């Protein structure tokens, strides 16, 4: 079996968009919570869709982890909730984001250990990203007034992760 290095440009573009979104959130924390909620919803919805597409692309050439689908479904659920109900969710956005970010972090840590067990080199970044996600999630509960700053950190981590995963996609040839 040999491998051919192939880049997943969908993941890379989604990652770049999330990094740009993170900088906008960080640079303009005075945006209303409704606007941050709607922008975050759109970004997570796109991210989840690209994750699902990536899963099915990997499914054709190998046996990808079910964690990819779980992560994508959470992205889509959270993104849709924020996009379709930004006014309602803006009042509880820090708690909702905190819960989902902690769940994302747990998923990433579990997936990192699974990747490590099969010898994939990206497991270290995934572990680091999961730990940062969990810490950001707890900060949303403790200091909700810091939402924009830690939301920017989480979105940057998510964007960089997508860029790295898209850049390091391997296609396995039998």
C-alpha positions as CSV (number, residue, x, y, z in Angstrom):
1,X,0.0,0.0,0.0
2,X,1.4,3.4,-0.9
3,X,0.1,6.9,-0.1
4,X,-0.2,10.0,-2.2
5,X,-0.2,13.4,-0.6
6,X,-3.4,15.3,-1.5
7,X,-4.7,18.6,-0.1
8,X,-8.3,19.0,0.8
9,X,-8.9,22.5,-0.4
10,X,-12.4,22.6,1.0
11,X,-11.1,22.2,4.6
12,X,-8.3,24.6,3.9
13,X,-10.7,27.3,2.7
14,X,-13.1,26.7,5.6
15,X,-10.2,27.0,8.0
16,X,-9.0,30.2,6.5
17,X,-12.5,31.7,6.7
18,X,-12.7,30.7,10.3
19,X,-9.3,32.3,11.1
20,X,-10.5,35.5,9.4
21,X,-13.7,35.3,11.4
22,X,-11.7,34.9,14.6
23,X,-9.7,38.0,13.9
24,X,-12.9,40.0,13.2
25,X,-14.4,38.8,16.5
26,X,-11.2,39.6,18.3
27,X,-10.7,43.0,16.7
28,X,-14.3,44.1,17.2
29,X,-15.5,42.7,20.5
30,X,-18.0,45.5,20.7
31,X,-20.2,43.9,18.0
32,X,-23.5,43.0,19.3
33,X,-24.0,39.5,20.6
34,X,-26.6,39.0,18.0
35,X,-24.1,39.7,15.2
36,X,-21.4,37.5,16.8
37,X,-24.0,34.8,17.2
38,X,-25.1,34.9,13.5
39,X,-21.5,35.1,12.2
40,X,-20.5,32.2,14.4
41,X,-23.5,30.2,13.3
42,X,-22.6,30.7,9.6
43,X,-19.0,29.7,10.2
44,X,-19.8,26.6,12.2
45,X,-22.4,25.5,9.7
46,X,-19.9,25.8,6.8
47,X,-17.3,24.0,8.9
48,X,-19.7,21.1,9.6
49,X,-20.7,20.7,6.0
50,X,-17.0,20.5,4.9
51,X,-16.4,18.0,7.7
52,X,-19.2,15.7,6.4
53,X,-17.9,16.1,2.8
54,X,-14.4,15.2,4.0
55,X,-15.7,12.2,5.9
56,X,-17.4,10.8,2.8
57,X,-14.3,11.5,0.7
58,X,-12.2,9.6,3.2
59,X,-14.8,6.8,3.4
60,X,-14.2,6.0,-0.3
61,X,-10.5,5.2,0.3
62,X,-10.3,4.0,3.9
63,X,-12.1,3.7,7.2
64,X,-12.3,7.1,8.8
65,X,-13.2,7.7,12.4
66,X,-16.8,8.2,13.4
67,X,-15.5,11.1,15.5
68,X,-15.3,13.1,12.3
69,X,-19.1,12.7,11.8
70,X,-19.8,13.4,15.5
71,X,-17.7,16.6,15.3
72,X,-19.4,17.6,12.0
73,X,-22.9,17.1,13.4
74,X,-22.1,19.2,16.5
75,X,-20.8,21.9,14.2
76,X,-23.9,21.8,12.1
77,X,-26.3,21.8,15.1
78,X,-24.6,24.6,16.8
79,X,-24.2,26.6,13.6
80,X,-27.9,26.2,12.6
81,X,-29.0,27.1,16.1
82,X,-26.9,30.3,16.1
83,X,-27.8,31.2,12.5
84,X,-31.5,30.7,12.7
85,X,-32.1,32.1,16.2
86,X,-29.4,34.7,16.9
87,X,-31.6,37.0,19.0
88,X,-32.9,34.2,21.2
89,X,-29.4,32.6,21.7
90,X,-27.5,35.9,22.2
91,X,-28.6,35.9,25.8
92,X,-27.2,32.5,26.6
93,X,-24.5,32.4,23.9
94,X,-21.6,32.1,26.3
95,X,-23.2,29.1,28.1
96,X,-24.2,27.3,24.9
97,X,-20.9,28.0,23.3
98,X,-19.1,26.8,26.5
99,X,-21.0,23.5,26.5
100,X,-20.4,22.8,22.9
101,X,-16.7,23.9,23.0
102,X,-16.1,21.6,25.9
103,X,-17.8,18.7,23.9
104,X,-15.6,19.6,20.9
105,X,-12.5,19.5,23.1
106,X,-13.4,16.1,24.5
107,X,-14.1,14.8,20.9
108,X,-10.7,16.1,19.8
109,X,-8.8,14.6,22.7
110,X,-10.5,11.2,22.1
111,X,-9.8,11.4,18.3
112,X,-6.2,12.4,19.1
113,X,-5.5,9.3,21.1
114,X,-7.2,7.2,18.4
115,X,-4.9,8.8,15.7
116,X,-1.9,8.3,17.9
117,X,-2.7,4.6,18.2
118,X,-2.7,4.2,14.4
119,X,0.5,6.3,14.0
120,X,-1.0,9.5,12.4
121,X,1.4,12.4,13.0
122,X,-1.4,15.1,13.5
123,X,-2.5,13.7,16.8
124,X,-0.3,16.1,18.8
125,X,-2.0,19.2,17.3
126,X,-5.4,17.6,17.8
127,X,-4.6,16.9,21.5
128,X,-3.4,20.5,22.1
129,X,-6.4,21.9,20.3
130,X,-8.8,19.8,22.4
131,X,-7.2,21.0,25.6
132,X,-7.4,24.6,24.6
133,X,-11.0,24.1,23.5
134,X,-11.9,22.7,27.0
135,X,-10.2,25.6,28.8
136,X,-12.0,28.1,26.6
137,X,-15.3,26.4,27.2
138,X,-14.8,26.7,31.0
139,X,-13.9,30.4,30.7
140,X,-17.2,31.0,28.9
141,X,-19.0,29.9,32.2
142,X,-16.6,31.7,34.6
143,X,-16.1,35.0,32.6
144,X,-19.0,35.4,30.1
145,X,-17.9,39.1,29.6
146,X,-14.7,37.7,27.9
147,X,-16.8,35.9,25.3
148,X,-15.4,37.7,22.2
149,X,-11.8,37.1,23.2
150,X,-12.1,33.4,24.0
151,X,-14.5,32.8,21.2
152,X,-11.8,34.2,18.9
153,X,-9.2,31.8,20.4
154,X,-11.6,28.8,19.9
155,X,-12.4,29.8,16.3
156,X,-8.7,30.4,15.5
157,X,-7.9,26.9,16.9
158,X,-10.7,25.4,14.8
159,X,-9.6,27.2,11.7
160,X,-6.0,26.3,12.0
161,X,-7.1,22.7,12.7
162,X,-9.1,22.6,9.4
163,X,-6.1,24.1,7.5
164,X,-3.7,21.5,8.9
165,X,-6.1,18.6,8.3
166,X,-6.8,19.8,4.8
167,X,-3.1,20.2,4.0
168,X,-2.1,16.8,5.4
169,X,-4.9,14.7,3.8
170,X,-3.5,11.3,2.7
171,X,-5.1,9.2,0.0
172,X,-4.3,5.6,0.4
173,X,-3.7,3.5,-2.7
174,X,-4.0,-0.3,-2.5
